[in-house]
mmCIF file of C-alpha atoms in Angstrom:
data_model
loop_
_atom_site.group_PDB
_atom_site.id
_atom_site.type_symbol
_atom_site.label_atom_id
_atom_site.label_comp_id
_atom_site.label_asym_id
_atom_site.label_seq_id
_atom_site.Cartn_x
_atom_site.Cartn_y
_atom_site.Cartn_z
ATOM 1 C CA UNK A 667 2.917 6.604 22.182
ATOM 2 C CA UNK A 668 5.733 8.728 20.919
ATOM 3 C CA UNK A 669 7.940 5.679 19.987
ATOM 4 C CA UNK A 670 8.269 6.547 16.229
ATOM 5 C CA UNK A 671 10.893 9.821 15.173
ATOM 6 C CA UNK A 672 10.852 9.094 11.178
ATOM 7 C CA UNK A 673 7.586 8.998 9.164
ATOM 8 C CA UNK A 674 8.404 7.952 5.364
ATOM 9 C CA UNK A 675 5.539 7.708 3.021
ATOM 10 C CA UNK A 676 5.686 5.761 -0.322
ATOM 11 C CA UNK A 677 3.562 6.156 -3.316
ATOM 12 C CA UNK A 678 3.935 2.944 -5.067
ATOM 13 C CA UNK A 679 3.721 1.858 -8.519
ATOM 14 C CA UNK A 680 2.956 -1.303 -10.640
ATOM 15 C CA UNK A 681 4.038 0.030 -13.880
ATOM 16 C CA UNK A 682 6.430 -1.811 -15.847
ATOM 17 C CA UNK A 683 9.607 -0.381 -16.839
ATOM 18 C CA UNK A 684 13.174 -0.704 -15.056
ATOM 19 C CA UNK A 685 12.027 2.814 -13.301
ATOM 20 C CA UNK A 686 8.506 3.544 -12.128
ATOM 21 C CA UNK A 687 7.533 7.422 -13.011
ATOM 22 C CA UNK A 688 4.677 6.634 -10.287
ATOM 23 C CA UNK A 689 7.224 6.032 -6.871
ATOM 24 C CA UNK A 690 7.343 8.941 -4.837
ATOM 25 C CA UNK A 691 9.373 8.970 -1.716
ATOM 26 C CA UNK A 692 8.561 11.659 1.493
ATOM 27 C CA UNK A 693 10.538 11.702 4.658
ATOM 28 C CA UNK A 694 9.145 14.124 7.802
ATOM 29 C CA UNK A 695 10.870 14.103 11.342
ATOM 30 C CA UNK A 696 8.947 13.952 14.995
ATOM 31 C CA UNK A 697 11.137 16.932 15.540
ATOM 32 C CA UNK A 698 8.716 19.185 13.017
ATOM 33 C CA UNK A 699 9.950 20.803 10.227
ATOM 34 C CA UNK A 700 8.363 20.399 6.273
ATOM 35 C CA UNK A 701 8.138 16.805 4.906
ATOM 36 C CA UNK A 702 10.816 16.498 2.252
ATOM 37 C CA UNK A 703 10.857 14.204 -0.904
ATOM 38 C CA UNK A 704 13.832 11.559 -0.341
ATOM 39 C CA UNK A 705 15.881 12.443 -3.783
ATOM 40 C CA UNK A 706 13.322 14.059 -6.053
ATOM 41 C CA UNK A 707 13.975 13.628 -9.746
ATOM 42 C CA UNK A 708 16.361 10.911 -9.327
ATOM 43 C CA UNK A 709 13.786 8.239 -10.825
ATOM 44 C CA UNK A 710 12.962 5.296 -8.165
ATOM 45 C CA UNK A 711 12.480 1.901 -9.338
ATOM 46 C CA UNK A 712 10.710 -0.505 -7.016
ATOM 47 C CA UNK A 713 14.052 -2.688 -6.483
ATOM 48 C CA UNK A 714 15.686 0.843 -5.445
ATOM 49 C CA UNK A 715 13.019 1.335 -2.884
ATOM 50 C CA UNK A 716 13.923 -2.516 -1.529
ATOM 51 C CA UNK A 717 17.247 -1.787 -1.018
ATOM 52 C CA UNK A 718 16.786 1.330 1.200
ATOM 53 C CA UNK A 719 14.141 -0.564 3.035
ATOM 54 C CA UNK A 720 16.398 -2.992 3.633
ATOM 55 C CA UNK A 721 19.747 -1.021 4.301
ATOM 56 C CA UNK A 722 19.087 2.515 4.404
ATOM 57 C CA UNK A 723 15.844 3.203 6.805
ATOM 58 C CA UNK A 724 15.986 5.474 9.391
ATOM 59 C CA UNK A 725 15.767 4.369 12.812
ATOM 60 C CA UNK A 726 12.419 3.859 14.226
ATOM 61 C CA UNK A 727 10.732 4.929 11.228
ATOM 62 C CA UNK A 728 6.927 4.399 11.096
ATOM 63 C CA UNK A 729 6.837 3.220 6.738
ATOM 64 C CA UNK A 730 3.703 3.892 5.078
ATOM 65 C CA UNK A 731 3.535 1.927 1.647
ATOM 66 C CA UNK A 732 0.241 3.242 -0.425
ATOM 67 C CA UNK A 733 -0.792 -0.216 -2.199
ATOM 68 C CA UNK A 734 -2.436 -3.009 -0.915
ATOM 69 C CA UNK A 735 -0.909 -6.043 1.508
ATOM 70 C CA UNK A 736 -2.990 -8.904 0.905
ATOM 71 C CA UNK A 737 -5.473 -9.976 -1.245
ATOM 72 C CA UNK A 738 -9.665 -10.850 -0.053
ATOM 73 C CA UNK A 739 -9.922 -13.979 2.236
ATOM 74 C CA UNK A 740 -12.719 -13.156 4.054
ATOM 75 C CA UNK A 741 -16.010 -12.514 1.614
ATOM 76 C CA UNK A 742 -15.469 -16.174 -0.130
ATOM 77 C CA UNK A 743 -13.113 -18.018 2.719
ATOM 78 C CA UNK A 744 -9.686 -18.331 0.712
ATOM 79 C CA UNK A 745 -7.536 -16.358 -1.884
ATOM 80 C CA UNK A 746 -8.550 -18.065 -5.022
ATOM 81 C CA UNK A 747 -11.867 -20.028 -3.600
ATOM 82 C CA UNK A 748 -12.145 -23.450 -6.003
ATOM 83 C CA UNK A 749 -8.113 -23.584 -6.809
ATOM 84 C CA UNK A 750 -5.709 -26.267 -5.380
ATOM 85 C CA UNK A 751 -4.150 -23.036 -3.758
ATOM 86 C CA UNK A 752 -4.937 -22.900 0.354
ATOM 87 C CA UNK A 753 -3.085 -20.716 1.894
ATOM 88 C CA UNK A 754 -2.826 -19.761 5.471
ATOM 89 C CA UNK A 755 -1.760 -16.402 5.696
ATOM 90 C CA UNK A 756 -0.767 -13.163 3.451
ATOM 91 C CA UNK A 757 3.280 -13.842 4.234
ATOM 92 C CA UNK A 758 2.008 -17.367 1.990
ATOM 93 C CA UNK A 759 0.616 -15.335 -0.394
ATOM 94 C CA UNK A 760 3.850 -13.154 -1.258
ATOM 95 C CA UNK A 761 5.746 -16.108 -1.335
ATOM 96 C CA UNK A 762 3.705 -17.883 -3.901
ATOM 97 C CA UNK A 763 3.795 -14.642 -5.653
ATOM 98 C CA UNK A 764 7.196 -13.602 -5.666
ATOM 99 C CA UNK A 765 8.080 -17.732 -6.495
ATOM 100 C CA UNK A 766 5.806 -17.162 -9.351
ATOM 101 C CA UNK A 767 7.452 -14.115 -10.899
ATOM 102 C CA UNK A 768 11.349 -14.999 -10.196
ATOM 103 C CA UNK A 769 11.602 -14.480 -13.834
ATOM 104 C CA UNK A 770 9.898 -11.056 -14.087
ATOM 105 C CA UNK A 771 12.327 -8.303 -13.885
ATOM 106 C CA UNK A 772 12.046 -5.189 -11.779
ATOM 107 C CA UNK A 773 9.856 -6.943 -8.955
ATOM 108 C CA UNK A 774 7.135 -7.054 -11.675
ATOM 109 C CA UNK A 775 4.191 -9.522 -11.402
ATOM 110 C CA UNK A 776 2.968 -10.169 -14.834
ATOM 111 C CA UNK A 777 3.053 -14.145 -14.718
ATOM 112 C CA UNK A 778 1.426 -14.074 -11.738
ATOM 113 C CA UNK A 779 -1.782 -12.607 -13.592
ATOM 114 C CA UNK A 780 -0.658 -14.831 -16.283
ATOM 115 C CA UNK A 781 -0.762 -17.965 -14.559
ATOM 116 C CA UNK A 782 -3.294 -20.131 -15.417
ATOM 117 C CA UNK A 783 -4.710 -21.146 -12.187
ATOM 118 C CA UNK A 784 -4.773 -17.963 -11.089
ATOM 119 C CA UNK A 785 -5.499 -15.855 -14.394
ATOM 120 C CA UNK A 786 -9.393 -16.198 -13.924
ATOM 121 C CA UNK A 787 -9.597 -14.187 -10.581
ATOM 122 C CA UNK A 788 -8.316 -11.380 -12.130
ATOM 123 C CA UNK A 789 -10.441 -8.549 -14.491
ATOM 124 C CA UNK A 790 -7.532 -7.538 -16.992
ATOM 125 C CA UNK A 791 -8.133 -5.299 -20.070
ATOM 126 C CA UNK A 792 -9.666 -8.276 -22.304
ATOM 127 C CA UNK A 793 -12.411 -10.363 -20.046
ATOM 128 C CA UNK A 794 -13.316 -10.470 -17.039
ATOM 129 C CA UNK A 795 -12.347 -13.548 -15.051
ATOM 130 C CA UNK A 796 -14.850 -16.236 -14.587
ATOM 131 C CA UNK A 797 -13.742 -15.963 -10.852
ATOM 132 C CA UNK A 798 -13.941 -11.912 -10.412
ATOM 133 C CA UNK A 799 -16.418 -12.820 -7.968
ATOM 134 C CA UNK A 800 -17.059 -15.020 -5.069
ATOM 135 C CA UNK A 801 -19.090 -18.449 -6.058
ATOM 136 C CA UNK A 802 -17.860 -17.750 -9.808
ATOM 137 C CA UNK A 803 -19.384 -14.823 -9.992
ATOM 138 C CA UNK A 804 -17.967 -12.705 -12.234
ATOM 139 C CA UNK A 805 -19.713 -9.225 -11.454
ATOM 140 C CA UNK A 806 -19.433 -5.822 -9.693
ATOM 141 C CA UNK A 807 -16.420 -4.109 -8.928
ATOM 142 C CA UNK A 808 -15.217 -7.140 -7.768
ATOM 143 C CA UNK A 809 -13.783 -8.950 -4.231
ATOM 144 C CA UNK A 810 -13.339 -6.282 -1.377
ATOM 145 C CA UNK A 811 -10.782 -6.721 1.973
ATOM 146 C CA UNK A 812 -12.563 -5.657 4.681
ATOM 147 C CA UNK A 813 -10.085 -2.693 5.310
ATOM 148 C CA UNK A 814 -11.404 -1.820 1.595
ATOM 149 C CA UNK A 815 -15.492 -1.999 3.096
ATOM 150 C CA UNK A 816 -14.232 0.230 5.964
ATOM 151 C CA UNK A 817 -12.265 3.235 3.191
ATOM 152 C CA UNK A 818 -15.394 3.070 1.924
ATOM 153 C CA UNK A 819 -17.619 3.788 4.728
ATOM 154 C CA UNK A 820 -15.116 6.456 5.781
ATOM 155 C CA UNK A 821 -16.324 8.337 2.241
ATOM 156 C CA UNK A 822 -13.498 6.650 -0.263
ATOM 157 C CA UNK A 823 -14.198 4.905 -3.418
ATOM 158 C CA UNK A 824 -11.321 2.093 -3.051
ATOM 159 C CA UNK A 825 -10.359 -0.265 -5.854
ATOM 160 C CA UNK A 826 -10.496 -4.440 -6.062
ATOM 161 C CA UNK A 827 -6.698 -5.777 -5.917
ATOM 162 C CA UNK A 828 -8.348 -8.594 -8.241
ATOM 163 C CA UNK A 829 -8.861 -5.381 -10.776
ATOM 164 C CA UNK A 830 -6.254 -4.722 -13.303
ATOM 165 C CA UNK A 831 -7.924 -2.003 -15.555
ATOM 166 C CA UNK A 832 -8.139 1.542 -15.610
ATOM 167 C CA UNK A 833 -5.740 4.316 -14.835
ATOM 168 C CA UNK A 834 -7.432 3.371 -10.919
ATOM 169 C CA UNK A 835 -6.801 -0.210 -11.119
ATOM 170 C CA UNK A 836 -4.409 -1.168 -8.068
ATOM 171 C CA UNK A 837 -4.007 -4.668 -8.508
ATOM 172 C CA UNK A 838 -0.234 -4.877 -10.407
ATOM 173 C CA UNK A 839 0.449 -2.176 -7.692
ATOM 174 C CA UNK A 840 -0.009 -4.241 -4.714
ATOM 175 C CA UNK A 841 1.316 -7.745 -6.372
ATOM 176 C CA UNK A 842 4.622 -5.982 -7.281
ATOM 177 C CA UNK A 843 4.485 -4.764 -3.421
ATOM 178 C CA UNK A 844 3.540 -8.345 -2.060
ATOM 179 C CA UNK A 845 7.003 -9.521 -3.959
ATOM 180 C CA UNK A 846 8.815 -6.464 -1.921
ATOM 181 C CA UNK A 847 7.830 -7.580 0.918
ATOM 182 C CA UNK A 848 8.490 -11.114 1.258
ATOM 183 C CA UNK A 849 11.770 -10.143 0.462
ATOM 184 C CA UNK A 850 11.813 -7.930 3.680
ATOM 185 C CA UNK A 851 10.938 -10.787 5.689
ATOM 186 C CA UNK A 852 13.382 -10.806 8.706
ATOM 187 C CA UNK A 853 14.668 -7.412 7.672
ATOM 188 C CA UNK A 854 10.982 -5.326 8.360
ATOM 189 C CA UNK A 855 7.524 -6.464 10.406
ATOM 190 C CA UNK A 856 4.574 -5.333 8.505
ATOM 191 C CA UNK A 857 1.696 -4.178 10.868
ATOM 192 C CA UNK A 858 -0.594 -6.225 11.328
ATOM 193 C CA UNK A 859 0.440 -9.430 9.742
ATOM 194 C CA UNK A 860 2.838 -9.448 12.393
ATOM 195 C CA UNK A 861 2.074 -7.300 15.505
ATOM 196 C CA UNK A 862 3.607 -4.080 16.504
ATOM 197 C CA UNK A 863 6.837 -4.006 17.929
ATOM 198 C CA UNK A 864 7.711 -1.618 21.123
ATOM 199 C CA UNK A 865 10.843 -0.283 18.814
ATOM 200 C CA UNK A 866 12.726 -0.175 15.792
ATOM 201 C CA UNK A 867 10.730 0.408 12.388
ATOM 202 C CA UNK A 868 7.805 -0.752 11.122
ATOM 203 C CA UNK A 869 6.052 -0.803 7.458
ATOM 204 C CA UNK A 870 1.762 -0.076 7.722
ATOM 205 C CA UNK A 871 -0.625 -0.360 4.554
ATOM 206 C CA UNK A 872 -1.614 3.601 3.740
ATOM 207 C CA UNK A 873 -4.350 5.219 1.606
ATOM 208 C CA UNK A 874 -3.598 8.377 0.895
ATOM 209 C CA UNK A 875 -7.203 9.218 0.245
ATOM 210 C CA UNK A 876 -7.396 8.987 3.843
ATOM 211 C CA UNK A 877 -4.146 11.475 4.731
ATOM 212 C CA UNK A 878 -6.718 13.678 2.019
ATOM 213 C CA UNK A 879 -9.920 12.991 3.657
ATOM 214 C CA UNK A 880 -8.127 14.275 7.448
ATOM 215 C CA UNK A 881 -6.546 17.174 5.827
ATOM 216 C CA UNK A 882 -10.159 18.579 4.947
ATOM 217 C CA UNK A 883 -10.526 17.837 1.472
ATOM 218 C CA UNK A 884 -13.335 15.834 -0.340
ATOM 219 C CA UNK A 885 -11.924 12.156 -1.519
ATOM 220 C CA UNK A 886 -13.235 13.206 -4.929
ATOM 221 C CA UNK A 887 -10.668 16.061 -4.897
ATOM 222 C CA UNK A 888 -7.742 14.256 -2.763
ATOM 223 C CA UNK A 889 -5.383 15.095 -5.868
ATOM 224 C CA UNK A 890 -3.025 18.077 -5.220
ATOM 225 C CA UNK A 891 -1.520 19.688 -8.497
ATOM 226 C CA UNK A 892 -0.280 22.580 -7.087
ATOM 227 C CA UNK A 893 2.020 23.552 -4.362
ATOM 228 C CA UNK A 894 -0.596 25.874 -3.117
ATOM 229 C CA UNK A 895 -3.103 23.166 -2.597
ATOM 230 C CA UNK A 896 -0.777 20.898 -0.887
ATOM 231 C CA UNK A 897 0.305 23.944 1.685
ATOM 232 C CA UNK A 898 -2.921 24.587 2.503
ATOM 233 C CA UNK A 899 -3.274 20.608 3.076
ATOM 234 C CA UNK A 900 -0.457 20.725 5.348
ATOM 235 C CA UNK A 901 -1.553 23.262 6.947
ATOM 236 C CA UNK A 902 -4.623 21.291 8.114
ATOM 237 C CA UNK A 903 -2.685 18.745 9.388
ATOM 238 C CA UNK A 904 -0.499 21.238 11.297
ATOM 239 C CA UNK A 905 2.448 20.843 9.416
ATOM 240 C CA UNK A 906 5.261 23.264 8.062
ATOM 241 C CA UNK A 907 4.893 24.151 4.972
ATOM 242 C CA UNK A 908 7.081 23.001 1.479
ATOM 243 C CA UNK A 909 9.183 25.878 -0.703
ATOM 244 C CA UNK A 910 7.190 25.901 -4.211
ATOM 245 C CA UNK A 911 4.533 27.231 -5.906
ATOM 246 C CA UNK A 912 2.606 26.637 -8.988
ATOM 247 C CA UNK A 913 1.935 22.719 -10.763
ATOM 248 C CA UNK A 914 3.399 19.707 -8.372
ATOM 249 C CA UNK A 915 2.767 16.081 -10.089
ATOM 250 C CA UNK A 916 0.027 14.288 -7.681
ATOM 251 C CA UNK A 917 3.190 11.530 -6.532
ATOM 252 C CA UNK A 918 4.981 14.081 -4.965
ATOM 253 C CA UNK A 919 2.069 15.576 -3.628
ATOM 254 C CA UNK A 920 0.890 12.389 -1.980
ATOM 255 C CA UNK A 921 3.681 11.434 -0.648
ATOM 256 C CA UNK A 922 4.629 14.363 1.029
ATOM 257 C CA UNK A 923 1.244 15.558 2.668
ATOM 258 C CA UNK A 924 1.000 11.734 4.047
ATOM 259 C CA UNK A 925 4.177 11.813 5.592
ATOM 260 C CA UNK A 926 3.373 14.777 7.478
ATOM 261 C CA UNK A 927 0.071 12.264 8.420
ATOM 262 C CA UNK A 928 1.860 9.746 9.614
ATOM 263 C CA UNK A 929 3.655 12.207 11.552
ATOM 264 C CA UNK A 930 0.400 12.905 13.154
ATOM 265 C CA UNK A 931 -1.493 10.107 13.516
ATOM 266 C CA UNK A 932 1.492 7.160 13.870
ATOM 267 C CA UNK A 933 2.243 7.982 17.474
ATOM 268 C CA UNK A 934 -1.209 7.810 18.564
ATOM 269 C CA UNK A 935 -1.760 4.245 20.251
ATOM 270 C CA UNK A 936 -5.536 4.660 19.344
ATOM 271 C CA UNK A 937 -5.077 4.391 15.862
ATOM 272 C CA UNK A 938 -3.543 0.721 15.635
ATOM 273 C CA UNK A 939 -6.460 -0.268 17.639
ATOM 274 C CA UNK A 940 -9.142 -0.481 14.848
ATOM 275 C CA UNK A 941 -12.383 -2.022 16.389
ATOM 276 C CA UNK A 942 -12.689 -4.355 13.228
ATOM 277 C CA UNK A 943 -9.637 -5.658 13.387
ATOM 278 C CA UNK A 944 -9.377 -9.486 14.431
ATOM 279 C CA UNK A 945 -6.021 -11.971 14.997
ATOM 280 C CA UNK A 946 -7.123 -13.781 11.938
ATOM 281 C CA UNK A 947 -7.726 -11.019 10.157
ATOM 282 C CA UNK A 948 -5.017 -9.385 10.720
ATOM 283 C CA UNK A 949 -2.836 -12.461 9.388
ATOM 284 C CA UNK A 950 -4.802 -13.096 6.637
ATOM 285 C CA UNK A 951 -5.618 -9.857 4.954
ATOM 286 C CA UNK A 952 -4.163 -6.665 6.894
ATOM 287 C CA UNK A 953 -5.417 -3.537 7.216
ATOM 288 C CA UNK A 954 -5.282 -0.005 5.882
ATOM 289 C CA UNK A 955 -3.752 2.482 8.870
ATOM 290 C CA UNK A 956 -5.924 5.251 9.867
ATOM 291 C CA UNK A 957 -9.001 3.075 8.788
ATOM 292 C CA UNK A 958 -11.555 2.714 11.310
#
C-alpha cells in the first residue's frame, strides 16, 4: 500500500483535570528510525491533542487513537435500546455527546453520564444501571462492539464503553474522544465510519493490547515498565530501538511501541480488510485496526 509516511500513536485519557497525566503522544517515520514521543514531559491535555490534530499533523499520517469510537448498536439494535434517542450512525452519537457536555471543560463528558436519559446505561462507581444490559438487563461485564468480541477472540480481555469503574474502565476515555472527534469533522476521516481515503491522513481506533499481543508478549503482560522491555518489544516488531534504560511509565511505553506498529502493519492493504467488517457496521460502531 505504502501510501502512509507518518505513524502517530495516542494513548488517550478520560481523566479529569485541565491536563491528562494519561496522554501519551509517539511519532515514527516510513523512513525507519526509533519511534519518538512528540514533546515528552510537556503535559498534554486532550484539547492540546485537538489542536495538533487539527493544525499540526503531519502529512499523510496514519493516527492511531487508543479509546473507543462508538458505542454497541449491534447486540440490542440501537445505542440506548428503550430511550427516545435513535440514532443513525456513530458521527450522531458524538454530536449528541459533545452537545451534551458544551458546558464540561477540557472535552470532559461528565453530564453525559449524568444525564438522565442516558445515566442508566452506564455502570458508574455507585449502581449499576438498570440498562447495563440489553432487554434491561443489568448483568455481566456489560454491552460489547463487535470489534470488542473479535480483541477478545484474538486473546484480549477488552472493557464495556458502558463501564465506568475500575482503574480498566474505558468508558469516560472514549466519550471524551467521541467529543474530539466530532470536532474534527471536515478537518480528519475516521476509518471506517467514513472509508479510507487514497491520501492525506487518516485517524483508526487502536488497542494497544494488540501492538503487545504482535510484538510477542502475553496480553496479561502487554505493560512495559522498563526501557528494556519495550526494546526488546521493538525489536519484535523490527523496529530501531529508543535511548533509555531502567523504569518507563506504561503511556510512554504504549505509545511508542504502537507507533512503530502502525508503522508496520498501516501500509498493509490486508489489514483494513477485516472479514467482519460490514457497511453498516462500519457506520454504526467502527472497528479496532489490526482486529481480525
Amino acid at each position: 500500500m505504502g501510501r502512509f509516511s507518518h505513524f502517530l500513536a495516542i494513548d488517550w485519557s478520560g481523566a479529569k483535570g485541565p491536563v491528562q497525566k494519561g496522554i501519551a503522544l509517539a511519532l515514527s517515520h516510513a523512513d525507519g528510525g526509533p519511534p519518538v514521543l512528540v514533546e515528552p514531559g510537556r503535559g498534554w491535555s486532550r484539547e492540546d491533542v485537538l489542536a495538533l490534530l487539527r493544525n499540526d499533523l503531519p502529512d499523510d499520517t496514519l493516527v492511531g487513537l487508543d479509546l473507543g469510537i462508538a458505542l454497541p448498536l449491534t447486540d440490542c439494535g440501537a445505542y440506548f435500546p428503550g430511550s427516545g434517542s435513535a440514532l443513525p450512525d456513530a458521527p450522531s452519537l458524538w454530536a449528541l455527546i459533545d452537545e451534551i457536555c458544551a458546558g464540561d471543560p477540557n472535552l470532559g463528558a461528565q453530564t453525559f453520564v449524568d444525564h438522565p436519559e442516558f445515566k442508566p446505561y452506564f455502570r458508574d462507581g455507585v449502581h449499576t444501571g438498570t440498562h447495563f444490559g440489553c432487554d434491561g438487563a443489568a448483568h455481566g461485564r456489560g454491552r460489547f462492539r463487535v470489534t470488542e468480541h473479535a480483541q477478545a477472540a484474538m486473546g484480549c480481555k477488552p472493557y464495556s464503553n458502558f463501564n465506568l469503574v475500575g482503574a480498566a474502565q474505558v468508558g469516560k476515555s472514549s466519550l471524551t474522544g467521541m467529543r474530539m472527534l466530532h470536532r474534527l469533522r471536515g478537518h480528519l476521516p475516521v476509518w471506517p465510519i467514513d472509508s479510507l481515503p487514497s491520501n492525506g491522513s487518516v485517524i483508526a481506533e487502536i488497542y494497544t493490547s494488540l501492538a503487545a499481543l504482535e510484538a510477542g508478549r502475553s496480553a496479561s503482560k502487554a505493560k512495559m515498565r522498563s526501557f528494556e522491555a519495550l526494546n526488546e518489544a521493538l525489536a519484535s516488531l523490527g523496529s530501531a530501538q529508543v535511548a533509555g534504560t531502567g523504569p518507563i511509565d506504561d503511556h510512554s511505553s504504549d505509545a511508542l511501541l504502537t507507533a512503530a506498529w502502525l508503522r508496520k502493519a498501516g501500509n498493509d492493504s490486508a489489514r483494513w480488510k477485516p472479514a467482519s467488517l460490514t457497511r453498516d457496521l462500519a457506520r454504526t460502531e467502527g472497528w479496532t485496526f489490526g482486529a481480525i
